[in-house]
Structures are given as C-alpha cells and as structure tokens.
Amino acid sequence: MPTILRVAVPLPLPDPFDYLPPESVAAASIAVGARVRVPFGARELIGVVVGHGEVERSPRLRPILALFDPRPVFPEPLWQALLWAARYYVHPLGEALATALPAPVRERLDAPEGSHDQALRLRPDPAQRARLRAGSAPALLYDALVDGPQPWSRLRGLSPQSTSARRRLLQLGLVEPLALDAQARLATTAPPPLNAAQQQAVAALVASHGAFATTLLEGVTGSGKTEVYLALIEHALARGEQALVLVPEIGLTPQTLARFRERLAAPVLAWHSGLADGARARAFERARADTPMVVIGTRSAVFAPLPKLGLIVIDEEHDPSFKQHEGFRYHARDVAVVRAKHSGVAIVLGSATPALETLANVERGRFRHLRLDARAGHAQPPAVEVVDVRRERLQDGLGGKALDAIASALARGEQALVFRNRRGFAPVLHCIDCGWHGDCDRCERAFTLHRARARLVCHHCGRERPLPRQCPACQGEGLVAVGIGTERLEAALAQRFPTVPVLRLDRDSARSADQFERVLARAHAGEPCILVGTQMLAKGHDLHGVTVALIADADAGLHSTDPRASERLAQLIIQVAGRAGRGTRRGRVLIQTHHPEHALFRTLLGGGYPAFAREELSLREALALPPYSAQALLRAEARERAPIDQFLAEAAAAVSDDAVRVAGPLPAPHARRAGYERAQVLLEASQRSRLHAALERLLPVLHAHPLARRLRWSLDVDPIALD
DNA sequence: AGCACGCCGACT
DNA sequence: GTCGGCGTGCTC
C-alpha cells in the first residue's frame, strides 16, 4: 500500500486530493504544511500538503510535480488556527489556506535568506526625498526603507544601480549602516508617563505573559488604550517576541503607523488588503523571520506568519470590518483568539463600546475584563443632549438648536462635527406632480441624488444615471430632493456659515487616502471649521478642536428590523461623543430624533454604554438571539427566483435536527441587487455544536445539489448583518 | 473554479 | 459541410 499525500488546492471543493510523492522522494519526508505544485486535470495548481495517508493502489493517482518547502509555510499555531477556521466557517480548506498566502508566494519559491550581511536604516527627510528623481535608484532604495531597516541582501536587487544609490544616500546622510542584530535597539521616542489605570492594566497583562488569556480592555475614547498597547508591545519586543496589532479598515492611517514606528524599537510592518502583490509578498517574507517585529494591519493581517508571536492586540474589537463579507467569511477577532490560544500568548481586545459577543464572553468567564475609566489628561466627558425635532421644520436636516450650537462653537474659535450616515445629496429624487421616483432597475431601490456630480447613483450596485432635469415620467418640473445626505448638509452649512470652511469626509469626498489625509490635516490645524461626514468621521481620529458634535438623524437605528441596529447606534453615539471635547474644553453632543423618549437614549445617557449593553444582552437572552444562540445564513442568488427557492427549500428540508431552528427561504432584505435575485435561509441553535453538526451534514447536500452550479450560494457562519 | 467533452444553429 | 453556443461532469 503506497503512502500518499493529501493536498488542499485553492478551489471551492470540500475535500483535499490524493497524490503520490515526486520520483524518488519518500512521502513521509514531506512536511504537512508544505506547498507543492500538482497536476490537476489539464492544469497545474499550487496546493498545501494537509496530511499523509495509506491507500489501496489506485491507477488514478498522479505524482506531485514539485515540492517548494522543506518545512511548513505556516508556524504551527497559525496552521492550527487555519484548520479551525476552515471547519468553523465551513469553508474549503484549500481556499482558507490560500487566503493566508499572498498570490505571488503561492507560486514562487522562497528567496534564500541572505547571509548575515549589513542592513541599512533610513533617516527620514521628506524634503531630501522630494529631490530624488522619481523612479531613480536612490528613490527606490529610500522607499524600500520606509517600513524599517532592511538587510542589504534584500535591497541589492532593487535596481542595477543599487550599489551606487547606497553610496549616494550615505553621502546625503539619508541612510546609515546598521548591524543586523542592532535592529532591536533602534532608539525611539520616550513614552509618556502612564496614569494609574494604565499602569494597572499593563501590570495585570504583563504578569500573565507566556500563557493564553483573552482580556477585554474597555476604555472610553481618550482613556489611552494605545499607550497600554504600546507598553505591552515593548514588553513583548524586549522578550525577543513579535506582536500583531489588528485595526479596523479605516484605522490604518499614516498617523497610526507613524506613532507605532516612533515609539517602538523594532520594524513595524503595515499589512492590509490594498498592498500590491510585490509589497504583499515582501511583507509576508519579512514576517516569516523570527526577529522581533510588529505587524499592524487590517483583518487579513491575522494571517501574518510571525513565528515568534508573543502578543496580539485587536483595537476597536467591535468594528464590523473584522468580518470578511465574501468568500472565506472569517471574523479576524475570533480567528485571532484561537491563534492566541494555540500560540499560548495573551490577546487584548480594546474598545470603548465592546461587541455584545465579547461582553457575553466576559460574562461567561472566558475573557478577563479590565477598565480604563479616566480620560487621559484633563478632558471631561461631553454633555450629551437628545434633541426633539418633532415640532420643528428642519432646514436641510438641521434644527435651530443644532445651528445655534454650531454657531457658538465657531464664535468661540472652535470646531463642529456633523455626522450623517448617508452619502450624497438626498436619498430620493421624487416628482411631486406624478409621484415618480427614480429606482435602480437592477435593484429596485431608490437612486441617491448626487448633486455636484449631477448623477443619480445606486448605492447598492453602483449603477449611475445622469440627473434628469424634468420628471422622466410626466415631463413636469416637480422634481424635489427628499431626505438628507452629507452633500446636502455640507451645502446647507456652507451657505449658513460662509466665513468658515466646511470640510466633508465620506467615500465620495475622500476617494484616496491622500485626500482623506488632506482634509484631516486641515482639521488638525485647529482653525474654526465644520466637519461633515459619515462613519469615516466617527472613528478614531483625535480632533482636538471639536467641541460640538451633532448626530443629524438617529431615527434609522431605533426601529430597524435588524436586531443589531440598536447596538450600532449606541456604539455610534459613544464614538461620536468621543470626538467632542478631547482638548481642554468640555464637549457637547446633540442627537436629533423624532423619538426622544426612546428607551435606548434613556439607558445610554443614564448609565452609559455598559448600561445599554446590559439591557440589550438581557433582551437578546430573552429572545434567544446571538450571543445567546448561534446562527448561520445560507444565501443564494441567481437571475431567476425559482431555482433559488427550490435550492433553498430543499436545503432547509435537509436540516433535520430539532435543536436547529430553520427560517426560510426568505427574500434577502435587499432582494434584488444588480439584476440578481437573492434569498436566504437562517439556521439557528442554542448550542453551537448542534448548529455545526447540522452544517457538516448539510454541506455535502449543498455541493451535490443539481442546482448548486446554476446559482451562487454561500454559507455565512456568525453573520454580522442579515443582509 | 476551470476545462473538456458533447450535442445543436448560422457561417466560410 | 465546419465553428461555436454553453449544459454537465470531473478534477487525486
């Protein structure tokens, strides 16, 4: 009986495939976790060995073509976390493993590690950098060092002129030579003194180092969570270990990176899905070294190799961007906890507004809970007021009280922030004569009016149309913009306050990171101004000059069918409040609503986020909703509704476990998108193990279903939104 | 997911 | 008479 190798290939197929070892290589000598090139039908694929096996001789077995790695590509704890994630999220292992390998690394053989050579370190000088000709060898060399020191063996290949470029940069004083083992001692900015709460948190976390423990670090905005992270990372680096920091999608700003780089005596690697193939592959290779370093990145950074991982930090752990929304639908926070467990290291989840899942884990005794109560420095918490706008005629969404508050902030030389969770000028364009309103024909949802661009835009599928001047139905002049978007707020505020800049921050105004930074830089300059924007504005940025923050419309979060809408509204209010009054002046937060008596406001304003969370958790428990139940969503989409319903109905019928509740098939909340019909089945169980057992039995049924190839289907375990 | 194999319409 | 449409079936 020949020994064979099981290989997971990057395809949406549930099982690995069996191969013979290459000529004259013993199967047993090939490591689980090694990349291999295999023949697959008429093509060749790069897969990963996931196991060995014995098999009756089978004429169909083909040999592996090439073996890439003498050792596993992933460190053992990461490997275990990946195996767990593929099972937990019921996703083909080959695709799960492929997400953890940058595309070029999936194919190329590793460059041999350089012999112990000299490294170069940058002395950053933007003015001098600007004088280097774009694309020239010295410019390339400079840019390659921005992320931290690099060994010459890596730099030499940048261009044929690398050697003379090095000489040039040394002459200009832009780089300095560095012995490789000195990288750990790069001198840095001294840390500010920690307050008592921060010191306690650091002490408690450092004391338990070297063992797996999950700690929720709950601290209001401005309480100095980042300083705690930095102190913990310094400890890890001092032990010769590596640290992994995950931040939300919009949190990986140049300021964040600069802050970490200034303070930490080790290379800090930025890691996000926007990295080009080459940069991604370089980051991957660098993160395979076992020298002290920090990887800071978005969701996908949870798969950075880091063989000497000693600490994981998840900042803003409640942020929904940690959940992948397509393909391999993992939650980076949850994968990180499993990775920390297999690594035997501490993981810290930081937030001012923890996810209810996380609070439930605290309640169950699985996570430890530390609080940072005091705002760092002398800033006081802001005064939050609910503004009843029922009796008022709002002007472009703004009430008298809000306008007065903004005016007085500006008069005092301060800044104001206006939040509205809707891009564009107005969510609907409507004809008052005949009742026409523009609907996207592929989605059956209203077009959003973008006035400056003179377009109607479907925010669902991206389709655009020119802005009609007359009603397309009755040719009348009765078209009116209904509702309020950020663009309208911007225009209204600019008209009302013509002497101060109105800066808008949303996906339309900040298309590039560069534009985004430019707007923020103007706000940072501290001159009076009004900032208008979406989510982008609510998170993380330290805006010292803002003393008034307005939530223009809180109503959508109060009466949504999505049980998570109130959680998101509460988090938003706390986050926006965190933007106001971080300087020396006390901030003021206004919330405009037609439902001022709503319990959410009473609870949140009376007892803060913890009180809200307690109430929401008991409600969820009473209704057996997550986190007191486990959910999975089976979605399907196709051009026609009929095959979707048949497929979903038969799938739903195949679940025959009375511990699993099955709802559907139901039309998805946005049942049509980009010309596709969508529907779903919700599976729910009080015990996660029962849900997973049912899913594992369901999976082969789905794959084998005759309709499965005629539509697109997916399973989403722990769905974060039910659409 | 690819890619081949396989049976029916408009083209040099 | 062929080029090619995409239905369905398989890939160790």
XYZ file of C-alpha atoms (C1' of nucleotides) in Angstrom:
747
model
C 0.000 0.000 0.000
C 1.662 3.195 -1.153
C 1.875 6.163 1.168
C 0.202 9.139 -0.407
C -0.110 12.825 0.303
C -3.335 14.730 0.791
C -3.188 18.121 -0.854
C -5.627 21.007 -0.395
C -5.933 23.036 -3.593
C -7.318 26.578 -3.815
C -10.723 25.661 -5.243
C -14.226 25.718 -3.792
C -14.196 21.951 -3.356
C -14.746 20.474 0.053
C -12.148 17.694 0.095
C -8.401 17.505 -0.430
C -6.966 15.396 -3.279
C -4.516 12.477 -3.025
C -1.133 12.430 -4.746
C 1.922 10.226 -4.960
C 5.197 11.759 -3.792
C 7.566 13.021 -6.518
C 10.004 10.489 -8.037
C 12.474 9.112 -5.500
C 11.116 11.103 -2.551
C 9.577 9.336 0.423
C 6.100 10.637 1.174
C 6.864 10.602 4.872
C 9.697 13.061 4.364
C 7.319 15.729 3.038
C 6.051 18.001 5.783
C 2.401 18.704 6.383
C 2.069 22.405 5.599
C 4.490 22.391 2.667
C 3.487 23.973 -0.644
C 3.516 21.698 -3.673
C 2.813 22.014 -7.382
C 0.351 19.369 -8.508
C -1.250 18.327 -11.789
C -4.981 18.936 -11.694
C -6.962 17.852 -14.684
C -5.474 19.750 -17.582
C -3.806 22.386 -15.444
C -1.369 22.767 -12.581
C -2.084 24.222 -9.152
C -0.162 25.175 -6.065
C -1.606 23.391 -3.077
C -0.645 22.712 0.500
C 0.026 19.248 1.949
C -2.541 18.687 4.685
C -1.806 15.100 5.613
C -0.365 11.681 4.768
C -2.355 8.553 4.124
C -2.331 4.941 3.052
C -4.426 3.985 0.105
C -5.138 0.853 -1.938
C -3.180 1.152 -5.151
C -5.170 3.320 -7.445
C -4.316 3.824 -11.094
C -5.723 7.340 -10.922
C -3.113 8.708 -8.547
C -0.661 11.162 -10.109
C 2.615 12.304 -8.594
C 3.355 15.732 -7.151
C 5.328 17.788 -9.674
C 7.421 19.933 -7.370
C 7.990 20.456 -3.702
C 8.511 24.045 -2.561
C 9.159 23.963 1.155
C 11.307 21.696 3.252
C 9.294 22.905 6.244
C 5.677 24.070 6.714
C 4.903 27.566 5.348
C 2.847 28.446 8.419
C 4.024 28.379 12.029
C 2.211 25.618 13.910
C -0.203 27.818 15.917
C -1.278 29.666 12.764
C -1.711 26.337 10.981
C -3.964 25.142 13.804
C -5.946 28.382 13.657
C -6.397 27.994 9.890
C -7.594 24.398 10.241
C -10.005 25.546 12.927
C -11.267 28.464 10.828
C -11.894 26.331 7.737
C -14.036 23.985 9.813
C -15.733 26.661 11.885
C -16.687 28.790 8.884
C -17.479 25.647 6.864
C -15.200 26.737 4.067
C -12.983 24.620 1.775
C -9.591 24.225 3.430
C -7.657 24.926 0.230
C -9.306 28.327 -0.151
C -8.836 29.144 3.510
C -5.117 28.355 3.248
C -4.864 30.363 0.019
C -6.241 33.476 1.760
C -3.332 33.234 4.167
C -0.765 33.183 1.340
C -0.194 36.259 -0.834
C -0.705 35.418 -4.504
C 2.974 35.595 -5.529
C 4.022 33.441 -2.575
C 1.532 30.813 -3.632
C 3.652 30.339 -6.707
C 7.222 31.409 -6.236
C 9.981 29.578 -4.465
C 11.331 31.424 -1.482
C 14.325 33.608 -1.993
C 17.123 32.141 0.107
C 17.706 34.080 3.295
C 20.662 36.421 2.908
C 23.874 35.543 4.654
C 24.485 37.709 7.668
C 25.123 40.964 5.975
C 24.767 44.604 6.757
C 21.433 46.371 6.971
C 20.513 49.955 6.164
C 18.339 52.220 8.237
C 16.567 55.294 6.956
C 16.938 58.745 8.456
C 13.688 60.089 7.033
C 13.857 63.519 5.440
C 10.860 64.251 3.192
C 12.457 67.397 1.769
C 15.518 65.493 0.590
C 13.341 62.650 -0.639
C 11.423 65.082 -2.816
C 14.665 65.981 -4.562
C 15.370 62.409 -5.642
C 14.127 61.786 -9.158
C 11.016 59.603 -9.178
C 11.861 56.036 -10.114
C 15.608 56.562 -9.795
C 17.692 54.009 -7.951
C 18.221 56.225 -4.865
C 14.460 56.929 -4.702
C 13.655 53.202 -4.902
C 16.153 52.475 -2.180
C 14.762 55.238 0.028
C 11.193 53.980 -0.403
C 12.173 50.413 0.372
C 13.439 51.558 3.756
C 10.351 53.496 4.810
C 8.932 50.461 6.624
C 12.073 49.998 8.664
C 15.650 48.746 8.249
C 16.325 46.114 5.605
C 19.288 43.815 5.026
C 21.426 44.665 2.031
C 20.765 41.241 0.560
C 17.155 42.304 0.012
C 17.959 45.806 -1.184
C 20.638 44.922 -3.686
C 18.159 43.539 -6.178
C 16.060 46.706 -6.350
C 17.883 48.044 -9.379
C 21.171 47.512 -11.200
C 22.425 50.776 -9.679
C 21.672 49.836 -6.063
C 25.303 49.957 -5.031
C 25.869 53.488 -6.254
C 22.459 54.508 -4.898
C 23.554 53.300 -1.474
C 26.722 55.384 -1.731
C 24.660 58.410 -2.713
C 22.183 58.054 0.176
C 25.027 57.516 2.648
C 26.653 60.732 1.396
C 23.383 62.639 1.754
C 23.017 61.274 5.270
C 19.648 59.745 4.419
C 20.630 56.238 5.452
C 23.012 54.749 7.935
C 24.528 51.294 8.100
C 23.288 49.034 10.814
C 24.451 45.693 12.073
C 21.530 43.294 11.781
C 21.430 42.354 15.419
C 21.202 46.033 16.323
C 17.737 46.306 14.805
C 16.192 45.554 18.162
C 17.884 48.532 19.744
C 16.770 51.325 17.457
C 16.374 54.254 19.833
C 12.908 55.786 19.870
C 10.716 58.489 21.313
C 10.304 58.100 25.057
C 6.838 57.011 26.207
C 4.710 59.483 28.168
C 4.120 58.563 31.810
C 1.170 56.209 32.254
C -1.671 57.110 34.605
C -2.665 54.781 37.416
C -5.351 52.947 35.451
C -2.991 52.403 32.523
C -0.222 51.165 34.807
C -2.579 48.711 36.461
C -3.758 47.385 33.124
C -0.194 46.952 31.868
C 0.888 45.283 35.097
C -2.051 42.881 35.051
C -1.398 41.919 31.444
C 2.373 41.627 31.749
C 2.022 39.468 34.845
C 0.192 36.811 32.857
C 2.567 36.760 29.911
C 3.535 33.489 28.351
C 0.103 31.959 28.721
C -3.076 32.224 26.699
C -5.551 34.722 28.101
C -8.096 36.964 26.417
C -8.593 40.347 28.007
C -11.190 42.940 27.144
C -9.665 46.358 27.696
C -12.673 48.637 27.948
C -11.867 52.299 27.901
C -13.660 55.381 26.700
C -12.183 57.301 23.806
C -9.216 59.248 25.063
C -8.547 56.941 28.010
C -5.211 55.985 26.497
C -5.694 52.424 25.267
C -2.989 52.898 22.660
C -0.402 53.670 25.338
C -1.320 50.415 27.043
C -0.880 48.536 23.757
C 2.483 50.215 23.198
C 3.719 49.340 26.667
C 2.658 45.704 26.207
C 4.285 45.530 22.790
C 7.508 46.945 24.243
C 7.474 44.143 26.793
C 6.961 41.552 24.085
C 9.772 43.012 21.966
C 12.060 43.081 24.989
C 11.442 39.362 25.410
C 12.522 38.921 21.795
C 8.964 38.244 20.634
C 6.746 39.589 17.894
C 3.449 41.436 18.179
C 0.402 41.515 15.943
C -1.945 44.515 16.020
C -5.247 44.444 14.154
C -7.070 47.697 13.468
C -10.339 48.453 11.620
C -10.251 49.109 7.897
C -10.149 52.875 8.224
C -7.859 52.812 11.255
C -4.612 52.044 9.460
C -3.696 55.662 8.815
C -0.209 57.105 8.330
C -0.578 58.722 11.777
C -1.225 55.379 13.445
C 1.765 53.837 11.711
C 3.965 56.810 12.490
C 3.011 56.654 16.156
C 3.966 52.979 16.382
C 7.171 53.499 14.418
C 8.282 56.429 16.533
C 7.780 54.572 19.723
C 8.873 51.030 19.050
C 12.415 49.790 18.777
C 11.685 47.252 16.067
C 10.485 47.157 12.469
C 6.763 47.931 12.139
C 5.175 46.343 9.064
C 1.957 47.682 7.591
C -0.321 44.902 6.358
C -3.594 45.384 4.519
C -5.502 44.007 1.573
C -4.629 47.036 -0.555
C -0.950 46.104 -0.744
C 0.219 45.376 -4.267
C 1.331 41.817 -4.961
C 5.001 42.652 -4.652
C 4.636 44.573 -1.401
C 2.440 41.834 -0.009
C 4.943 39.148 -0.831
C 7.754 41.208 0.719
C 5.716 41.759 3.887
C 4.988 38.018 4.034
C 8.649 37.115 3.692
C 9.729 39.656 6.280
C 7.082 38.433 8.707
C 8.478 34.887 8.412
C 11.692 35.929 10.164
C 11.995 35.185 13.849
C 13.410 38.542 14.843
C 11.392 40.971 16.981
C 8.920 42.987 14.924
C 5.407 44.332 14.890
C 2.808 43.713 12.214
C -0.013 46.227 12.223
C -2.824 45.716 9.814
C -6.448 45.167 8.953
C -8.415 41.907 9.063
C -6.158 39.862 6.772
C -3.126 40.597 8.970
C -4.433 37.944 11.359
C -2.704 35.507 8.970
C 0.740 37.169 9.094
C 3.189 34.304 9.768
C 5.133 35.700 12.793
C 6.807 32.543 14.126
C 7.761 34.202 17.431
C 4.378 35.739 18.119
C 4.155 36.894 21.738
C 1.137 39.210 21.827
C -1.993 40.036 19.836
C -3.892 43.320 20.097
C -7.276 43.927 18.460
C -8.092 47.618 18.515
C -11.774 48.658 18.254
C -12.636 44.993 18.522
C -16.365 45.665 17.969
C -15.724 47.006 14.468
C -17.678 45.131 11.786
C -14.811 45.365 9.293
C -13.112 42.473 11.096
C -15.651 40.165 9.494
C -14.936 39.209 5.888
C -18.053 39.638 3.796
C -17.434 37.284 0.922
C -15.627 34.111 0.091
C -13.957 32.811 3.247
C -16.175 34.659 5.735
C -13.955 34.650 8.817
C -14.032 37.050 11.732
C -10.466 38.220 12.340
C -11.052 38.820 16.051
C -12.346 35.300 16.588
C -9.587 33.718 14.495
C -7.087 35.811 16.479
C -8.392 34.454 19.775
C -7.948 30.888 18.519
C -4.485 31.726 17.201
C -3.536 33.205 20.575
C -4.759 30.054 22.273
C -2.632 27.807 20.062
C 0.318 30.189 20.474
C -0.060 30.293 24.242
C 0.029 34.085 24.266
C -2.056 36.964 25.556
C -4.620 38.699 23.370
C -6.056 42.094 24.216
C -9.372 43.301 22.804
C -9.684 47.055 23.103
C -12.847 49.101 22.719
C -14.908 51.884 24.222
C -18.005 50.045 23.023
C -17.326 46.298 23.140
C -19.282 43.943 20.918
C -22.102 42.208 22.782
C -20.454 38.887 21.838
C -17.346 39.985 23.697
C -19.290 41.127 26.755
C -21.094 37.797 26.797
C -17.708 36.062 26.800
C -16.718 38.191 29.777
C -19.954 37.193 31.483
C -19.244 33.506 30.839
C -15.821 33.916 32.407
C -13.943 33.213 29.199
C -12.478 36.701 28.862
C -10.955 38.851 31.539
C -12.205 42.418 31.850
C -10.064 45.471 32.554
C -11.336 49.036 32.538
C -9.624 52.312 31.825
C -12.070 54.809 33.212
C -10.304 58.123 33.323
C -9.857 60.178 30.204
C -6.163 60.799 29.872
C -5.150 64.385 30.591
C -7.858 66.654 31.930
C -10.613 66.296 29.351
C -14.104 65.908 30.798
C -16.735 63.674 29.246
C -19.033 65.607 26.919
C -22.584 66.673 27.749
C -24.975 64.631 25.604
C -28.430 66.028 24.748
C -31.274 64.372 22.897
C -32.931 66.996 20.711
C -36.628 66.530 19.964
C -37.218 67.670 16.385
C -40.875 66.611 16.119
C -42.342 70.115 16.323
C -39.748 71.676 14.134
C -39.390 72.419 10.446
C -35.829 71.315 9.839
C -33.807 73.219 7.295
C -31.849 70.712 5.243
C -31.962 68.373 8.195
C -30.711 70.895 10.721
C -32.763 72.185 13.662
C -32.453 75.521 15.441
C -30.705 74.125 18.464
C -28.082 72.402 16.349
C -27.443 75.535 14.300
C -27.114 77.636 17.451
C -24.664 75.183 18.992
C -22.555 75.143 15.844
C -22.647 78.963 15.617
C -21.498 79.438 19.176
C -18.691 76.893 18.821
C -17.459 78.733 15.742
C -17.783 82.077 17.522
C -15.505 80.759 20.254
C -12.959 79.752 17.630
C -13.767 76.048 17.975
C -14.766 73.310 15.531
C -18.038 71.461 14.981
C -18.692 67.974 13.655
C -21.867 66.864 11.914
C -22.467 63.178 11.441
C -24.876 61.655 8.942
C -24.721 58.048 7.869
C -25.699 58.686 4.268
C -23.602 59.832 1.345
C -24.856 62.000 -1.473
C -27.194 64.967 -1.548
C -30.519 63.244 -0.914
C -31.546 59.593 -0.702
C -34.547 60.053 -3.029
C -35.465 62.191 -6.024
C -39.251 62.455 -6.200
C -41.764 64.127 -8.520
C -44.463 65.949 -6.568
C -46.725 66.061 -9.633
C -46.940 62.432 -10.630
C -45.246 60.576 -7.794
C -42.345 59.257 -9.898
C -39.180 58.408 -8.040
C -36.003 57.070 -9.517
C -35.411 53.394 -8.798
C -32.429 51.395 -9.909
C -33.912 48.876 -12.332
C -31.495 46.175 -11.257
C -32.009 46.589 -7.513
C -35.491 48.055 -7.018
C -34.071 50.608 -4.646
C -34.124 54.368 -4.884
C -31.290 56.158 -6.591
C -29.363 58.558 -4.396
C -29.090 62.062 -5.774
C -25.502 63.331 -6.121
C -25.959 66.969 -6.994
C -22.377 68.104 -7.505
C -21.749 65.298 -9.968
C -25.245 65.716 -11.444
C -25.848 61.977 -11.231
C -28.289 59.518 -9.762
C -26.273 56.752 -8.128
C -27.456 53.382 -6.856
C -25.574 52.834 -3.594
C -26.362 49.170 -3.826
C -24.828 48.206 -7.150
C -23.017 51.380 -8.192
C -25.060 51.975 -11.366
C -25.267 55.634 -12.364
C -27.564 57.741 -14.497
C -27.449 61.374 -15.497
C -29.577 63.622 -13.342
C -32.880 64.324 -15.117
C -33.897 67.995 -15.361
C -37.579 67.236 -15.791
C -39.570 64.336 -14.458
C -38.890 61.383 -16.777
C -42.499 60.213 -16.330
C -44.621 63.361 -16.704
C -42.023 65.785 -18.142
C -43.049 68.190 -15.355
C -40.912 70.484 -13.247
C -41.959 68.887 -9.970
C -38.733 67.052 -9.078
C -37.713 67.530 -5.451
C -34.843 66.074 -3.442
C -36.237 64.212 -0.444
C -34.141 63.439 2.621
C -30.691 64.422 3.729
C -27.224 63.220 2.771
C -23.797 64.534 3.702
C -23.515 66.504 0.481
C -26.707 68.414 1.300
C -25.547 69.086 4.860
C -22.276 70.380 3.504
C -24.049 72.747 1.098
C -26.518 73.966 3.713
C -23.812 74.600 6.292
C -21.583 76.358 3.782
C -24.437 78.707 2.958
C -25.295 79.299 6.584
C -21.707 79.800 7.758
C -19.994 81.343 4.748
C -16.921 82.538 6.620
C -15.654 79.152 7.845
C -14.551 76.145 5.815
C -16.969 73.210 5.665
C -14.986 70.005 5.216
C -16.778 66.890 4.064
C -15.401 63.402 4.747
C -17.138 60.464 3.123
C -16.372 57.888 0.472
C -17.106 60.449 -2.267
C -15.031 63.339 -0.927
C -12.161 61.161 0.302
C -11.660 58.801 -2.614
C -7.995 58.331 -1.856
C -6.079 58.072 1.389
C -4.330 61.206 0.239
C -7.487 63.327 0.002
C -8.584 61.934 3.335
C -5.331 62.965 4.952
C -5.510 66.439 3.464
C -8.941 67.074 4.975
C -7.844 65.726 8.344
C -4.718 67.858 8.229
C -6.867 70.976 7.804
C -8.984 69.949 10.780
C -5.841 69.302 12.798
C -4.588 72.791 12.061
C -7.193 73.841 14.613
C -8.840 76.774 12.807
C -12.614 77.018 13.217
C -14.361 74.766 10.737
C -17.300 72.431 10.321
C -16.618 68.768 9.578
C -19.417 66.858 7.875
C -19.235 63.152 7.235
C -20.188 59.514 7.560
C -18.701 56.660 9.675
C -15.306 57.745 8.456
C -15.531 60.758 10.693
C -16.791 58.926 13.742
C -13.797 56.726 14.372
C -10.502 57.153 15.988
C -9.187 60.473 14.782
C -8.045 62.764 17.514
C -9.690 66.080 16.651
C -8.728 68.415 19.454
C -10.592 71.467 18.230
C -14.050 69.858 18.066
C -16.334 70.907 20.917
C -19.737 70.300 19.336
C -20.780 67.070 17.654
C -24.160 66.560 16.028
C -25.802 63.294 15.039
C -28.158 64.667 12.412
C -30.594 61.743 12.421
C -30.625 58.920 14.932
C -34.025 57.540 13.924
C -32.945 54.822 11.496
C -31.126 52.988 14.284
C -34.161 52.951 16.569
C -36.716 50.996 14.586
C -34.799 48.711 12.296
C -35.707 45.102 11.621
C -32.051 44.225 12.131
C -31.629 43.325 15.800
C -28.091 44.713 15.658
C -29.138 48.204 14.577
C -29.542 49.472 18.131
C -26.127 48.110 19.081
C -24.617 50.001 16.179
C -26.481 53.206 17.060
C -25.333 53.046 20.681
C -21.758 52.460 19.543
C -22.034 55.329 17.098
C -23.309 57.750 19.734
C -20.467 56.844 22.075
C -17.903 57.074 19.268
C -19.186 60.440 18.082
C -19.247 61.652 21.667
C -15.626 60.585 21.857
C -14.824 63.089 19.101
C -16.099 66.041 21.118
C -14.032 67.851 23.667
C -10.804 65.935 23.679
C -8.906 69.163 24.129
C -9.231 71.305 27.199
C -12.844 72.433 26.643
C -15.843 70.379 27.584
C -17.622 68.947 24.579
C -21.290 68.916 23.725
C -23.120 66.229 21.729
C -26.553 66.768 20.173
C -28.674 63.907 18.883
C -31.585 64.883 16.608
C -34.513 62.449 16.747
C -38.280 62.151 16.400
C -38.301 59.638 19.265
C -36.675 61.407 22.193
C -38.471 59.184 24.692
C -36.909 56.001 23.258
C -35.510 53.681 25.918
C -32.147 53.486 24.156
C -31.464 57.157 24.897
C -32.616 56.905 28.487
C -30.401 53.912 29.164
C -27.392 55.138 27.242
C -27.454 58.641 28.695
C -28.278 57.463 32.194
C -25.813 54.605 32.527
C -23.525 54.878 29.533
C -22.611 52.040 27.193
C -22.325 49.429 29.980
C -25.947 50.033 30.992
C -27.081 49.861 27.377
C -25.130 46.646 26.876
C -26.622 45.015 29.980
C -30.115 45.789 28.816
C -29.514 44.730 25.256
C -27.911 41.482 26.421
C -30.871 40.549 28.592
C -33.170 41.293 25.676
C -31.078 39.074 23.403
C -31.083 36.347 26.012
C -34.860 36.505 26.356
C -35.276 36.284 22.586
C -32.565 33.614 22.205
C -30.646 35.780 19.772
C -26.846 35.907 19.434
C -24.723 35.868 21.516
C -27.165 33.521 23.286
C -27.635 31.443 20.174
C -25.517 30.543 17.182
C -26.582 31.489 13.669
C -25.614 30.602 10.144
C -27.043 32.046 6.977
C -27.345 30.111 3.733
C -27.628 32.602 0.894
C -28.292 32.057 -2.778
C -28.540 34.354 -5.747
C -29.373 33.941 -9.403
C -31.100 35.796 -12.196
C -34.322 33.875 -11.601
C -36.152 33.444 -8.360
C -37.404 29.903 -8.978
C -34.128 27.918 -8.741
C -33.139 29.894 -5.649
C -36.317 28.985 -3.835
C -36.122 25.358 -4.843
C -32.465 25.056 -3.825
C -33.006 26.800 -0.501
C -36.217 24.939 0.288
C -34.561 21.575 -0.325
C -31.545 22.634 1.714
C -33.815 23.770 4.556
C -35.680 20.456 4.421
C -32.383 18.553 4.632
C -31.721 20.028 8.073
C -33.405 17.509 10.289
C -32.208 18.372 13.754
C -34.871 19.696 16.079
C -32.190 21.592 18.004
C -31.745 23.723 14.893
C -34.429 26.227 14.001
C -34.788 26.879 10.305
C -36.301 30.081 8.935
C -36.905 30.486 5.245
C -36.373 30.558 2.393
C -36.944 34.285 2.842
C -36.174 37.039 0.400
C -32.968 38.788 1.486
C -33.533 42.297 2.883
C -32.325 43.689 -0.412
C -33.931 41.035 -2.520
C -32.656 42.321 -5.815
C -29.179 43.568 -6.438
C -27.510 44.338 -9.730
C -30.092 42.287 -11.569
C -29.778 39.260 -9.296
C -32.493 37.851 -7.067
C -31.361 36.988 -3.570
C -32.880 34.841 -0.858
C -31.657 33.099 2.255
C -32.289 30.528 4.948
C -31.413 31.311 8.554
C -30.275 28.447 10.780
C -30.194 28.997 14.497
C -29.423 26.830 17.520
C -28.927 27.439 21.217
C -25.891 25.185 21.137
C -23.178 25.996 18.680
C -22.111 22.361 18.480
C -25.561 21.341 17.259
C -25.536 24.058 14.611
C -22.122 22.941 13.396
C -23.084 19.303 13.331
C -26.102 20.225 11.203
C -23.944 22.326 8.870
C -21.483 19.494 8.360
C -24.301 17.194 7.388
C -25.801 19.865 5.155
C -22.618 20.663 3.255
C -22.446 17.536 1.059
C -26.138 18.007 0.231
C -25.398 21.521 -0.981
C -22.385 20.510 -3.060
C -24.230 17.599 -4.619
C -27.419 19.512 -5.368
C -28.122 19.652 -9.119
C -28.979 23.347 -8.890
C -25.804 24.239 -6.988
C -23.947 25.053 -10.192
C -26.713 27.122 -11.666
C -26.716 29.688 -8.888
C -24.299 31.288 -6.454
C -24.620 30.094 -2.912
C -22.679 30.694 0.279
C -22.739 29.815 3.938
C -22.099 32.569 6.464
C -21.386 31.389 9.997
C -21.945 34.106 12.628
C -23.382 36.540 10.086
C -22.888 40.083 11.211
C -25.711 41.583 9.211
C -28.684 39.642 7.978
C -28.497 41.145 4.522
C -13.398 27.466 -10.224
C -11.513 25.894 -14.845
C -11.505 22.931 -18.501
C -13.019 19.197 -21.547
C -16.411 16.748 -23.741
C -20.669 16.820 -26.057
C -24.662 17.622 -28.966
C -27.488 21.502 -31.992
C -27.656 26.609 -35.116
C -25.523 30.219 -38.710
C -21.418 30.713 -41.484
C -16.876 30.479 -44.977
C -20.076 20.520 -44.531
C -17.477 23.272 -40.025
C -17.083 26.981 -35.896
C -19.039 27.576 -31.659
C -23.066 28.102 -28.234
C -22.834 26.925 -23.111
C -25.104 22.497 -20.295
C -22.938 18.838 -17.201
C -19.347 16.435 -15.148
C -14.756 15.799 -13.316
C -10.551 17.068 -11.299
C -6.448 12.728 -6.983
